Tab-separated table of C-alpha atoms in Angstrom:
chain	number	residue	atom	x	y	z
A	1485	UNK	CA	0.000	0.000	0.000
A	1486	UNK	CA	1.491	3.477	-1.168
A	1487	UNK	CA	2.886	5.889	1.807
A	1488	UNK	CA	0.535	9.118	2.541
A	1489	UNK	CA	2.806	11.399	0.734
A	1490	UNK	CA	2.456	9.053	-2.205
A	1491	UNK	CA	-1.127	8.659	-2.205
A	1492	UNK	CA	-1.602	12.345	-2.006
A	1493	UNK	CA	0.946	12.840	-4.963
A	1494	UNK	CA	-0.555	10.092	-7.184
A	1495	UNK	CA	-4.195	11.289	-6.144
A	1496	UNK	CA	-3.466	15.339	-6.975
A	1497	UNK	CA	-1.458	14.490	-10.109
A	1498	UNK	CA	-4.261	13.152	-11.559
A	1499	UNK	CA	-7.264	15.532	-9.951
A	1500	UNK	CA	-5.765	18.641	-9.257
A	1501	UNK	CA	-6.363	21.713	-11.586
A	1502	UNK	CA	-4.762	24.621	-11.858
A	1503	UNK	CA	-8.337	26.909	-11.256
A	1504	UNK	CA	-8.697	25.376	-7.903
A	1505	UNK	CA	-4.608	26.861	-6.840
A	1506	UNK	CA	-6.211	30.316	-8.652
A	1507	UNK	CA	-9.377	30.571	-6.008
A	1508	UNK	CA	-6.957	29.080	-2.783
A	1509	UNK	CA	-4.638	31.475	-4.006
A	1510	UNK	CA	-7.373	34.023	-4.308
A	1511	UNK	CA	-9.012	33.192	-0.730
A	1512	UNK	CA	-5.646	33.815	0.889
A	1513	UNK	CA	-5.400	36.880	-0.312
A	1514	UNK	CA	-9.261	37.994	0.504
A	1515	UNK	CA	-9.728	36.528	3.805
A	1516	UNK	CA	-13.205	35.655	2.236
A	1517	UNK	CA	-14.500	32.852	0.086
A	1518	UNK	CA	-17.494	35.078	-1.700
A	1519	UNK	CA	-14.750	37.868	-2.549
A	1520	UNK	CA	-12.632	34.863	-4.166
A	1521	UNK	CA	-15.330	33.725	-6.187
A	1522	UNK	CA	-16.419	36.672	-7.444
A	1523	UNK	CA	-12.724	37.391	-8.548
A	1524	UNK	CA	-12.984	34.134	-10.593
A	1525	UNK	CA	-16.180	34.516	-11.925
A	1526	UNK	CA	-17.804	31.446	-10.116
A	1527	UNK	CA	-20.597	31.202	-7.408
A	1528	UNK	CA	-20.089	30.900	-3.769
A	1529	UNK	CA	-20.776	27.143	-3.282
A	1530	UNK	CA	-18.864	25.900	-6.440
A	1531	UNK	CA	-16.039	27.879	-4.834
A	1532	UNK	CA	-16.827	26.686	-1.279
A	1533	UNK	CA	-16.917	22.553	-2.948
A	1534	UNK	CA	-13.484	23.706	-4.745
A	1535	UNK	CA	-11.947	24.204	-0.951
A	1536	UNK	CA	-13.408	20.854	0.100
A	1537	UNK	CA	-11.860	18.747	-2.757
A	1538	UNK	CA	-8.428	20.347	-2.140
A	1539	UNK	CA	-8.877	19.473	1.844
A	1540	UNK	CA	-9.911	15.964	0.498
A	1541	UNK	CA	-7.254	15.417	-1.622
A	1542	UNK	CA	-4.419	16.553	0.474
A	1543	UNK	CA	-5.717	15.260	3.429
A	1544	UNK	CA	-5.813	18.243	5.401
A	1545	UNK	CA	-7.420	21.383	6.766
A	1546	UNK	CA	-6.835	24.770	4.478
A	1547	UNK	CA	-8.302	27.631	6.435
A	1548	UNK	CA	-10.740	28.192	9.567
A	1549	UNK	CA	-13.677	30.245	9.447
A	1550	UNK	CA	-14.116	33.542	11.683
A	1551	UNK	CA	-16.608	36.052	12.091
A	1552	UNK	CA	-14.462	38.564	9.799
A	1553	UNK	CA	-14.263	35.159	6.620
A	1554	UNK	CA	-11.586	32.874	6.462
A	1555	UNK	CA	-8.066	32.440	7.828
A	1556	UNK	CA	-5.456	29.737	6.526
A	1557	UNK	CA	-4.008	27.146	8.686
A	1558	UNK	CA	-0.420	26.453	8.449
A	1559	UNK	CA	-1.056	23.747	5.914
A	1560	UNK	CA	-3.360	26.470	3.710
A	1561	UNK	CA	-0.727	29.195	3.669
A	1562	UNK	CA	2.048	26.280	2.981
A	1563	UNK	CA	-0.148	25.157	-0.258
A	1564	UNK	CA	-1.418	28.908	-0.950
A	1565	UNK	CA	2.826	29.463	-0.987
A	1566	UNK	CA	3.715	26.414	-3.251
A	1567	UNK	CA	0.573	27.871	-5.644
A	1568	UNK	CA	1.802	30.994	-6.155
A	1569	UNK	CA	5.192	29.702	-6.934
A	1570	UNK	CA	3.553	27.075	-9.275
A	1571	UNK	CA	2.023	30.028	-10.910
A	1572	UNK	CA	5.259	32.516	-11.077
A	1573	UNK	CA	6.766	29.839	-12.967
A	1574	UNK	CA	4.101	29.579	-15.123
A	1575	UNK	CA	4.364	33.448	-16.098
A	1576	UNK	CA	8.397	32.899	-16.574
A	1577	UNK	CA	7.699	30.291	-18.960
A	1578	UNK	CA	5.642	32.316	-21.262
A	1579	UNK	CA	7.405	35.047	-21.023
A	1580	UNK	CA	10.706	33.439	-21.537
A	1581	UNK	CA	9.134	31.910	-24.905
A	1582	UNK	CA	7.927	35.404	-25.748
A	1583	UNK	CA	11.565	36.560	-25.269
A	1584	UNK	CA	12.974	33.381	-27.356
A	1585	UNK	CA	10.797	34.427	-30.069
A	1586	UNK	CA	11.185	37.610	-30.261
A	1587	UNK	CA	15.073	37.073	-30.213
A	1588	UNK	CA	16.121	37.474	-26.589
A	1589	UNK	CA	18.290	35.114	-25.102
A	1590	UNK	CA	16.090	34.070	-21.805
A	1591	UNK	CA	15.055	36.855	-19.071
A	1592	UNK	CA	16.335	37.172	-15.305
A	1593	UNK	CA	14.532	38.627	-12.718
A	1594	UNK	CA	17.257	39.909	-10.286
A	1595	UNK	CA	16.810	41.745	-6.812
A	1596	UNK	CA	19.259	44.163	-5.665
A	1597	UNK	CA	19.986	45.113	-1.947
A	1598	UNK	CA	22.380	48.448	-1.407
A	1599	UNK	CA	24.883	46.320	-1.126
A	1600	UNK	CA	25.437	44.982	-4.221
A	1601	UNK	CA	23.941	47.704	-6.366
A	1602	UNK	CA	26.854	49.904	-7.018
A	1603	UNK	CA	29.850	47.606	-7.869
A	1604	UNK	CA	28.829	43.729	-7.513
A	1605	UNK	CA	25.420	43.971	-9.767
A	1606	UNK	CA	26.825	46.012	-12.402
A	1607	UNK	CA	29.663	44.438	-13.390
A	1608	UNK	CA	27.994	41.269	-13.278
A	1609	UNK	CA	25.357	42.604	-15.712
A	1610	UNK	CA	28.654	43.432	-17.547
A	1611	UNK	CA	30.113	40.354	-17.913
A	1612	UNK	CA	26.667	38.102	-18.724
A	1613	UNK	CA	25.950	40.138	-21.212
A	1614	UNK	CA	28.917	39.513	-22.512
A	1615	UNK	CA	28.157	35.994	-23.490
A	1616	UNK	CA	24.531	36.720	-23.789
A	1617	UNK	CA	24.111	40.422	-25.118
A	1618	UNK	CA	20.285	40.085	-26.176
A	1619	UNK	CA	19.696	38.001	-22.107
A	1620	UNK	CA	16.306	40.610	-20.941
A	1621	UNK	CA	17.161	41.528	-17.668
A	1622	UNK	CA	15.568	43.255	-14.785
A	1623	UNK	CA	16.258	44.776	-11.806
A	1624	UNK	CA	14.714	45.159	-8.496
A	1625	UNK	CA	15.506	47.359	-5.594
A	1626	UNK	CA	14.463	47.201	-2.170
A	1627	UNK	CA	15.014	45.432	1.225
A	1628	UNK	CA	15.484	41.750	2.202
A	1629	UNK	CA	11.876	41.816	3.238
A	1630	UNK	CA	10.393	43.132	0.706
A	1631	UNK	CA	12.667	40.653	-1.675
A	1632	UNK	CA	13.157	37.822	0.086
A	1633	UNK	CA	8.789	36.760	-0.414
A	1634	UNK	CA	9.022	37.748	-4.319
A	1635	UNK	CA	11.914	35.366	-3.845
A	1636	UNK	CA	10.526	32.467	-2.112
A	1637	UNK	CA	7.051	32.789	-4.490
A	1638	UNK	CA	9.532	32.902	-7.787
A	1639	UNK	CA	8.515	36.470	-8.918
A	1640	UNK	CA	12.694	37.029	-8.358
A	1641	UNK	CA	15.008	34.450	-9.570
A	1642	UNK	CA	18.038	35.505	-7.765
A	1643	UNK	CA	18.726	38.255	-4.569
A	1644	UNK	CA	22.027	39.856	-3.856
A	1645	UNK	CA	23.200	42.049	-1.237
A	1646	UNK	CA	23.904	42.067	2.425
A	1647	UNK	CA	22.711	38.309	3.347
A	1648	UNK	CA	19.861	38.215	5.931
A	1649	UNK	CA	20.400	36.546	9.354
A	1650	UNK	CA	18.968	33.054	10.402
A	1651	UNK	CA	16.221	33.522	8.615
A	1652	UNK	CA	14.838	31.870	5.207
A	1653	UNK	CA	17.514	29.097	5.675
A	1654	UNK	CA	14.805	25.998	4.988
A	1655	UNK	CA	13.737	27.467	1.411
A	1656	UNK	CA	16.524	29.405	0.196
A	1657	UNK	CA	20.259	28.863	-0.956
A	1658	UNK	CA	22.454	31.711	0.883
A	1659	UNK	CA	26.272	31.816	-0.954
A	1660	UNK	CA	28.285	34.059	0.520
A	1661	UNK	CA	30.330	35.831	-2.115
A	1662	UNK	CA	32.694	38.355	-0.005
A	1663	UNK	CA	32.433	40.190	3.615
A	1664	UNK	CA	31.672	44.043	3.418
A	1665	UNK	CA	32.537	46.374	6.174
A	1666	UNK	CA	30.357	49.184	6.542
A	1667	UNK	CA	31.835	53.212	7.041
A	1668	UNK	CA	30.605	55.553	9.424
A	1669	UNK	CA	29.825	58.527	6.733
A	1670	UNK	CA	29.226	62.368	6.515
A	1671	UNK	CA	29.334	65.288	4.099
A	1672	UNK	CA	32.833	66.973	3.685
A	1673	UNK	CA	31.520	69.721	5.376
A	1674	UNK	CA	30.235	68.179	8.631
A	1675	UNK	CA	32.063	69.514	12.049
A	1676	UNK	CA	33.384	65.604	12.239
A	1677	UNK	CA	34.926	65.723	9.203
A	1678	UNK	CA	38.337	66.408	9.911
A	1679	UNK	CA	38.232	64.838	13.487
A	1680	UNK	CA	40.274	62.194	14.270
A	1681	UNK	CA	39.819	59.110	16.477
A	1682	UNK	CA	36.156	59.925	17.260
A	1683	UNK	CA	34.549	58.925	20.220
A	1684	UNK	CA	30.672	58.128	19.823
A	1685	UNK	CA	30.158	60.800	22.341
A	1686	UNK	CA	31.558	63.448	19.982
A	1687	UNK	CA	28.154	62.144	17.445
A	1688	UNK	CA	25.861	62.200	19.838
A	1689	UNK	CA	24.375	65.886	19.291
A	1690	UNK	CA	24.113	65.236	15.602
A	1691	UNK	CA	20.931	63.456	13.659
A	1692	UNK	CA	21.154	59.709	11.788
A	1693	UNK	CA	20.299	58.649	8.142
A	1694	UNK	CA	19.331	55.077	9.763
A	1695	UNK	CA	19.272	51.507	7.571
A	1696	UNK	CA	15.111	50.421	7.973
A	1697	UNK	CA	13.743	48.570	11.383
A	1698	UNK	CA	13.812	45.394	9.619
A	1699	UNK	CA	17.731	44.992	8.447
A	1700	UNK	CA	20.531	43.159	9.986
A	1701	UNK	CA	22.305	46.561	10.312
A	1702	UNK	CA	19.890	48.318	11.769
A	1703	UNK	CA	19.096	45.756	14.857
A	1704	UNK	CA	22.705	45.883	14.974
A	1705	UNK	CA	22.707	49.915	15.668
A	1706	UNK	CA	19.737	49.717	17.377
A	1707	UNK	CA	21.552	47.535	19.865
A	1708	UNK	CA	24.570	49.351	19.908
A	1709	UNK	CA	22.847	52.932	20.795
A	1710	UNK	CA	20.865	51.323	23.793
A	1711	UNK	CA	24.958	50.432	25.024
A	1712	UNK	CA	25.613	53.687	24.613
A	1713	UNK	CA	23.498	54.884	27.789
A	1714	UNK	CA	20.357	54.220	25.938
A	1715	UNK	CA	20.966	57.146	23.265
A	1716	UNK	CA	18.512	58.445	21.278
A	1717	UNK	CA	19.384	60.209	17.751
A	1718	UNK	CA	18.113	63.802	18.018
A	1719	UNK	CA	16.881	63.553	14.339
A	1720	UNK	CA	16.297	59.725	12.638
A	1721	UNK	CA	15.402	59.386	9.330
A	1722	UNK	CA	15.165	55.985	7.547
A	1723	UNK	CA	15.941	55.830	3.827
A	1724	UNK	CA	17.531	53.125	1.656
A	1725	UNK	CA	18.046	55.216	-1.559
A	1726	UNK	CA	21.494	56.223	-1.808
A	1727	UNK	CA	21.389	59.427	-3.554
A	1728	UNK	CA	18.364	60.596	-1.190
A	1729	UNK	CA	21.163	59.749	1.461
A	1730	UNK	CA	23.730	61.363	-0.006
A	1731	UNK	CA	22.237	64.645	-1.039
A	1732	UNK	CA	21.442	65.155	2.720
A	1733	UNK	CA	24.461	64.302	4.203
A	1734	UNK	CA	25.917	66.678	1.945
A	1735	UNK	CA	23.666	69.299	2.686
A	1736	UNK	CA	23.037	68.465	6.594
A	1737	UNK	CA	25.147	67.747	9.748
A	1738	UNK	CA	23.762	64.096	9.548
A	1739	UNK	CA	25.696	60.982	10.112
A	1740	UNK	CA	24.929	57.947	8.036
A	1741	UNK	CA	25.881	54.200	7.565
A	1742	UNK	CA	27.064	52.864	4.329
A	1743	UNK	CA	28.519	49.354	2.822
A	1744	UNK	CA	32.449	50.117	1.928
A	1745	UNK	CA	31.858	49.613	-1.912
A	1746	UNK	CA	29.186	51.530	-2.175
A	1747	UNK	CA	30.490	54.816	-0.971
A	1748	UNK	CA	33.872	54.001	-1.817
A	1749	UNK	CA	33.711	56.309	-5.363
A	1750	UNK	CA	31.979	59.202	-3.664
A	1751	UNK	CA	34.862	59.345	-1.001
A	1752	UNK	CA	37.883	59.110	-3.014
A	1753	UNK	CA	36.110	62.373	-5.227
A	1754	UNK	CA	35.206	63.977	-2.497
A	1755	UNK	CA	31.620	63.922	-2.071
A	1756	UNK	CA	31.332	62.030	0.932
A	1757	UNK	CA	33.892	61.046	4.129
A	1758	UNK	CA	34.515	58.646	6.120
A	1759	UNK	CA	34.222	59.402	10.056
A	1760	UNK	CA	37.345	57.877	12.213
A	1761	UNK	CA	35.222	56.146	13.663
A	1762	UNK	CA	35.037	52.098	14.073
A	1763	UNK	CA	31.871	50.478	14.809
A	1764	UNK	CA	31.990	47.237	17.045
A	1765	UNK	CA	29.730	45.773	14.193
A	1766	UNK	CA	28.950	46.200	10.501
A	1767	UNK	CA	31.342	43.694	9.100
A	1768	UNK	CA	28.769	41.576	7.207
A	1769	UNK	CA	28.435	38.669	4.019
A	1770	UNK	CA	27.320	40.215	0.903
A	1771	UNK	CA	25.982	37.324	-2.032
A	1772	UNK	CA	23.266	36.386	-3.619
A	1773	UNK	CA	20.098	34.286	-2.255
A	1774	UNK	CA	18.220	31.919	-4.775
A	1775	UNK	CA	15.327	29.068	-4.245
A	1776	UNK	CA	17.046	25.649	-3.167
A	1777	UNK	CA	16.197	22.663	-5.206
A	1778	UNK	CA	14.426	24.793	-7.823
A	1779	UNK	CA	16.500	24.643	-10.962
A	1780	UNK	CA	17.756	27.889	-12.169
A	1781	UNK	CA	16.540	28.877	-15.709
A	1782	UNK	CA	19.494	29.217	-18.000
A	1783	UNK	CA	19.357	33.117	-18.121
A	1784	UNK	CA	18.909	32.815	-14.161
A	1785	UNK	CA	22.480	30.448	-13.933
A	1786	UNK	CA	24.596	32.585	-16.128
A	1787	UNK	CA	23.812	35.963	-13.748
A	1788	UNK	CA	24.504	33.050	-10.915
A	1789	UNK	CA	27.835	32.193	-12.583
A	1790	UNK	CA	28.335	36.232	-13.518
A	1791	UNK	CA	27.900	37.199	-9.952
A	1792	UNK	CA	30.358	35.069	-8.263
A	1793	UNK	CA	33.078	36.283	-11.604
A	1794	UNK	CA	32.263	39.580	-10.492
A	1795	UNK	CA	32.889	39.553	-6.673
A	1796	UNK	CA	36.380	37.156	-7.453
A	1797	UNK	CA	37.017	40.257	-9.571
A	1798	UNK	CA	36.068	43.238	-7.393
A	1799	UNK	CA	37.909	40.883	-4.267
């Protein structure tokens, strides 16, 4: 007699279609069956019998009702998860054939963290399209979580930047490509500037351009300020675009954090300085995050293969 795990495969191979993973998909994301329904253009008890088969067929319970709809169970938003990856692939397929026909060489979908977007990204887009000048590529910018779910549901095929911290580790491949430190920074004109071997009580009068509440770097900082007698920036602002960054620190007394490459070009012209002062953190991996056991497209290994050329280069 065939295992659970191979009844349920052999049973939803052969039952499962792909408008049922639409309206679980669907429910997930309204809370409410009717609402899903009406999305897919079907009534409210073919939808509700839809739910039932998939709880029948994979053996377990999808959501629990509440007086505000519908909430999944851990084994709902585990399936609703797997759906929406089923479907992102199904949207890279078609639109790598578009690209094959219209004489592309494949498409990557690549995220970008600060961390890798001024040195490691671009020369890797260099050298891939190198081998594969007509490869569509696009670019993403934002934080780890804002990437790392667009990830994990296979609207991104690959992540680099700064590598996020114990978490993702059961879905994702992490590969560490080089360590980053990260520079205490100001405009050249900040009272700072010229000061050497800084003590953090010299800073503590003057405002912070601060990485957002839900990076490494900034739990880091966070951490280190409450050390610090519990300080408390008189001015915080959070911002991950770099030239909103650097336009203030240029034209305020602010003090800012920033990966080594990244504000490496702006400090040898000028633009920017580095504070003598050494953090007690900061040092952290910078590579690039991808799905594990989920084969890479071809377009999606040769950025893999460009990125790690690129940091052997740039290290």
């Amino acid at each position: 007699m065939p295992s659970g795990h191979a009844r349920i495969v052999d049973r939803v191979t052969t039952r499962l279609k792909l408008k049922q993973l639409r309206l679980l998909v669907a429910v997930g994301k309204h809370g409410n069956i009717q609402y899903a329904a009406r999305e897919l253009n079907v009534s409210q008890p073919s939808a509700t019998k839809m739910i039932q088969d998939l709880e029948l067929d994979f053996e377990v319970k999808l959501f629990e009702r509440t007086n505000r709809g519908v909430v999944p169970t851990p084994f709902g938003e585990t399936l609703i998860r797997h759906g929406k990856l089923i479907f992102a692939q199904i949207s890279n397929a078609a639109q790598e054939l578009d690209d094959i026909n219209e004489g592309s060489s494949g498409r990557v979908v690549i995220g970008t963290l600060l961390a890798a977007s001024s040195h490691l990204l671009p020369l890797a887009i260099e050298m891939v399209l190198e081998d594969r000048p007509r490869l569509a590529i696009k670019v993403v910018e934002g934080t780890n979580e804002v990437l790392m779910p667009e990830l994990r549901s296979g609207e991104i095929d690959l992540v680099a930047g700064r590598l996020p911290t114990h978490r993702y580790r059961e879905e994702l491949t992490q590969e560490k490509l080089f360590d980053e430190p990260i520079l205490v920074v100001a405009g050249p004109q900040h009272p700072l500037a010229v000061r050497k071997a800084l003590t953090f009580d010299a800073m503590r009068e003057f405002g912070w351009i601060l990485p957002p509440v839900e990076t490494t770097l900034r739990r880091q900082l966070d951490q280190f300020f409450l050390r610090q007698d519990q300080y408390h920036p008189p001015f915080a602002l959070e911002s991950v675009s770099y030239l909103t960054n650097r336009s203030l620190l240029r034209s305020r007394d602010y003090i800012g954090l920033m990966p080594a490459h990244v504000a490496a070009q702006d400090i040898a012209s000028g633009l920017l300085v580095q504070l003598d002062l050494m953090l007690p953190f900061g040092n952290g991996p910078v590579g690039v995050s991808y799905r594990r056991n989920v084969q890479l497209s071809p377009a999606g290994e040769a950025m893999l293969q460009a990125l790690r050329r690129a940091a052997a280069r740039i290290f």
